[in-house]
Amino acid sequence: MDKSEFLPSIILHILLDKLLATNAFFLIWIFIGYARWRFYLTFSDVEIASWVVGTHGADTGVGVGRKGI
């Protein structure tokens, strides 16, 4: 195999490897973020969790969405 055939094949492999590493990094980052979010919510109070999702005070209308803030 001469140099003209070797370079394109190795460049393609390097690019695919970098793409795979980048995708794996972001998938792991998203998964860890989700796991931390679920972990924090297990120790949170019901009122705090309802405030996070925007349903705090839904029966009174206070604090629902951005209007009550």
JSON list of C-alpha atoms in Angstrom, two decimals:
[
{"chain": "A", "resi": 1, "resn": "MET", "atom": "CA", "xyz": [0.00, 0.00, 0.00]},
{"chain": "A", "resi": 2, "resn": "ASP", "atom": "CA", "xyz": [1.46, 3.33, -0.96]},
{"chain": "A", "resi": 3, "resn": "LYS", "atom": "CA", "xyz": [1.10, 6.67, 0.78]},
{"chain": "A", "resi": 4, "resn": "SER", "atom": "CA", "xyz": [-1.78, 7.92, -1.41]},
{"chain": "A", "resi": 5, "resn": "GLU", "atom": "CA", "xyz": [-3.97, 4.97, -0.38]},
{"chain": "A", "resi": 6, "resn": "PHE", "atom": "CA", "xyz": [-2.91, 4.94, 3.25]},
{"chain": "A", "resi": 7, "resn": "LEU", "atom": "CA", "xyz": [-3.68, 8.55, 4.22]},
{"chain": "A", "resi": 8, "resn": "PRO", "atom": "CA", "xyz": [-7.37, 8.68, 3.23]},
{"chain": "A", "resi": 9, "resn": "SER", "atom": "CA", "xyz": [-8.13, 5.40, 4.98]},
{"chain": "A", "resi": 10, "resn": "ILE", "atom": "CA", "xyz": [-6.36, 6.40, 8.19]},
{"chain": "A", "resi": 11, "resn": "ILE", "atom": "CA", "xyz": [-7.94, 9.88, 8.17]},
{"chain": "A", "resi": 12, "resn": "LEU", "atom": "CA", "xyz": [-11.39, 8.34, 7.84]},
{"chain": "A", "resi": 13, "resn": "HIS", "atom": "CA", "xyz": [-10.72, 6.04, 10.80]},
{"chain": "A", "resi": 14, "resn": "ILE", "atom": "CA", "xyz": [-9.41, 8.91, 12.91]},
{"chain": "A", "resi": 15, "resn": "LEU", "atom": "CA", "xyz": [-12.47, 11.05, 12.13]},
{"chain": "A", "resi": 16, "resn": "LEU", "atom": "CA", "xyz": [-14.86, 8.20, 12.92]},
{"chain": "A", "resi": 17, "resn": "ASP", "atom": "CA", "xyz": [-13.04, 7.52, 16.18]},
{"chain": "A", "resi": 18, "resn": "LYS", "atom": "CA", "xyz": [-13.28, 11.18, 17.22]},
{"chain": "A", "resi": 19, "resn": "LEU", "atom": "CA", "xyz": [-16.97, 11.26, 16.31]},
{"chain": "A", "resi": 20, "resn": "LEU", "atom": "CA", "xyz": [-17.63, 8.14, 18.36]},
{"chain": "A", "resi": 21, "resn": "ALA", "atom": "CA", "xyz": [-15.71, 9.53, 21.33]},
{"chain": "A", "resi": 22, "resn": "THR", "atom": "CA", "xyz": [-17.62, 12.82, 21.18]},
{"chain": "A", "resi": 23, "resn": "ASN", "atom": "CA", "xyz": [-20.99, 11.09, 20.97]},
{"chain": "A", "resi": 24, "resn": "ALA", "atom": "CA", "xyz": [-20.08, 8.75, 23.81]},
{"chain": "A", "resi": 25, "resn": "PHE", "atom": "CA", "xyz": [-19.01, 11.71, 25.96]},
{"chain": "A", "resi": 26, "resn": "PHE", "atom": "CA", "xyz": [-22.31, 13.54, 25.45]},
{"chain": "A", "resi": 27, "resn": "LEU", "atom": "CA", "xyz": [-24.41, 10.42, 25.98]},
{"chain": "A", "resi": 28, "resn": "ILE", "atom": "CA", "xyz": [-22.61, 9.70, 29.25]},
{"chain": "A", "resi": 29, "resn": "TRP", "atom": "CA", "xyz": [-22.91, 13.37, 30.26]},
{"chain": "A", "resi": 30, "resn": "ILE", "atom": "CA", "xyz": [-26.68, 13.37, 29.60]},
{"chain": "A", "resi": 31, "resn": "PHE", "atom": "CA", "xyz": [-27.16, 10.05, 31.41]},
{"chain": "A", "resi": 32, "resn": "ILE", "atom": "CA", "xyz": [-25.23, 11.23, 34.48]},
{"chain": "A", "resi": 33, "resn": "GLY", "atom": "CA", "xyz": [-27.22, 14.47, 34.53]},
{"chain": "A", "resi": 34, "resn": "TYR", "atom": "CA", "xyz": [-30.49, 12.54, 34.42]},
{"chain": "A", "resi": 35, "resn": "ALA", "atom": "CA", "xyz": [-29.31, 10.15, 37.14]},
{"chain": "A", "resi": 36, "resn": "ARG", "atom": "CA", "xyz": [-28.29, 13.07, 39.38]},
{"chain": "A", "resi": 37, "resn": "TRP", "atom": "CA", "xyz": [-31.64, 14.78, 38.77]},
{"chain": "A", "resi": 38, "resn": "ARG", "atom": "CA", "xyz": [-33.53, 11.61, 39.74]},
{"chain": "A", "resi": 39, "resn": "PHE", "atom": "CA", "xyz": [-31.26, 11.15, 42.78]},
{"chain": "A", "resi": 40, "resn": "TYR", "atom": "CA", "xyz": [-31.84, 14.72, 43.99]},
{"chain": "A", "resi": 41, "resn": "LEU", "atom": "CA", "xyz": [-35.58, 14.39, 43.55]},
{"chain": "A", "resi": 42, "resn": "THR", "atom": "CA", "xyz": [-35.67, 11.30, 45.78]},
{"chain": "A", "resi": 43, "resn": "PHE", "atom": "CA", "xyz": [-34.49, 13.43, 48.72]},
{"chain": "A", "resi": 44, "resn": "SER", "atom": "CA", "xyz": [-36.50, 16.54, 47.93]},
{"chain": "A", "resi": 45, "resn": "ASP", "atom": "CA", "xyz": [-39.70, 17.61, 49.56]},
{"chain": "A", "resi": 46, "resn": "VAL", "atom": "CA", "xyz": [-42.91, 17.28, 47.58]},
{"chain": "A", "resi": 47, "resn": "GLU", "atom": "CA", "xyz": [-43.37, 21.06, 47.58]},
{"chain": "A", "resi": 48, "resn": "ILE", "atom": "CA", "xyz": [-39.87, 21.64, 46.26]},
{"chain": "A", "resi": 49, "resn": "ALA", "atom": "CA", "xyz": [-40.35, 19.06, 43.52]},
{"chain": "A", "resi": 50, "resn": "SER", "atom": "CA", "xyz": [-43.70, 20.61, 42.56]},
{"chain": "A", "resi": 51, "resn": "TRP", "atom": "CA", "xyz": [-42.06, 24.04, 42.46]},
{"chain": "A", "resi": 52, "resn": "VAL", "atom": "CA", "xyz": [-39.39, 22.71, 40.10]},
{"chain": "A", "resi": 53, "resn": "VAL", "atom": "CA", "xyz": [-41.96, 21.41, 37.62]},
{"chain": "A", "resi": 54, "resn": "GLY", "atom": "CA", "xyz": [-44.08, 24.56, 37.92]},
{"chain": "A", "resi": 55, "resn": "THR", "atom": "CA", "xyz": [-47.16, 23.19, 39.72]},
{"chain": "A", "resi": 56, "resn": "HIS", "atom": "CA", "xyz": [-46.56, 24.81, 43.11]},
{"chain": "A", "resi": 57, "resn": "GLY", "atom": "CA", "xyz": [-49.73, 26.51, 44.34]},
{"chain": "A", "resi": 58, "resn": "ALA", "atom": "CA", "xyz": [-51.85, 25.12, 41.52]},
{"chain": "A", "resi": 59, "resn": "ASP", "atom": "CA", "xyz": [-54.93, 25.11, 43.75]},
{"chain": "A", "resi": 60, "resn": "THR", "atom": "CA", "xyz": [-54.56, 28.82, 44.60]},
{"chain": "A", "resi": 61, "resn": "GLY", "atom": "CA", "xyz": [-53.14, 30.03, 41.32]},
{"chain": "A", "resi": 62, "resn": "VAL", "atom": "CA", "xyz": [-50.07, 31.44, 43.07]},
{"chain": "A", "resi": 63, "resn": "GLY", "atom": "CA", "xyz": [-46.76, 30.42, 41.61]},
{"chain": "A", "resi": 64, "resn": "VAL", "atom": "CA", "xyz": [-48.19, 28.64, 38.59]},
{"chain": "A", "resi": 65, "resn": "GLY", "atom": "CA", "xyz": [-45.93, 29.15, 35.61]},
{"chain": "A", "resi": 66, "resn": "ARG", "atom": "CA", "xyz": [-44.30, 32.57, 35.32]},
{"chain": "A", "resi": 67, "resn": "LYS", "atom": "CA", "xyz": [-47.38, 34.63, 36.20]},
{"chain": "A", "resi": 68, "resn": "GLY", "atom": "CA", "xyz": [-47.18, 34.01, 39.93]},
{"chain": "A", "resi": 69, "resn": "ILE", "atom": "CA", "xyz": [-43.47, 34.68, 40.25]}
]
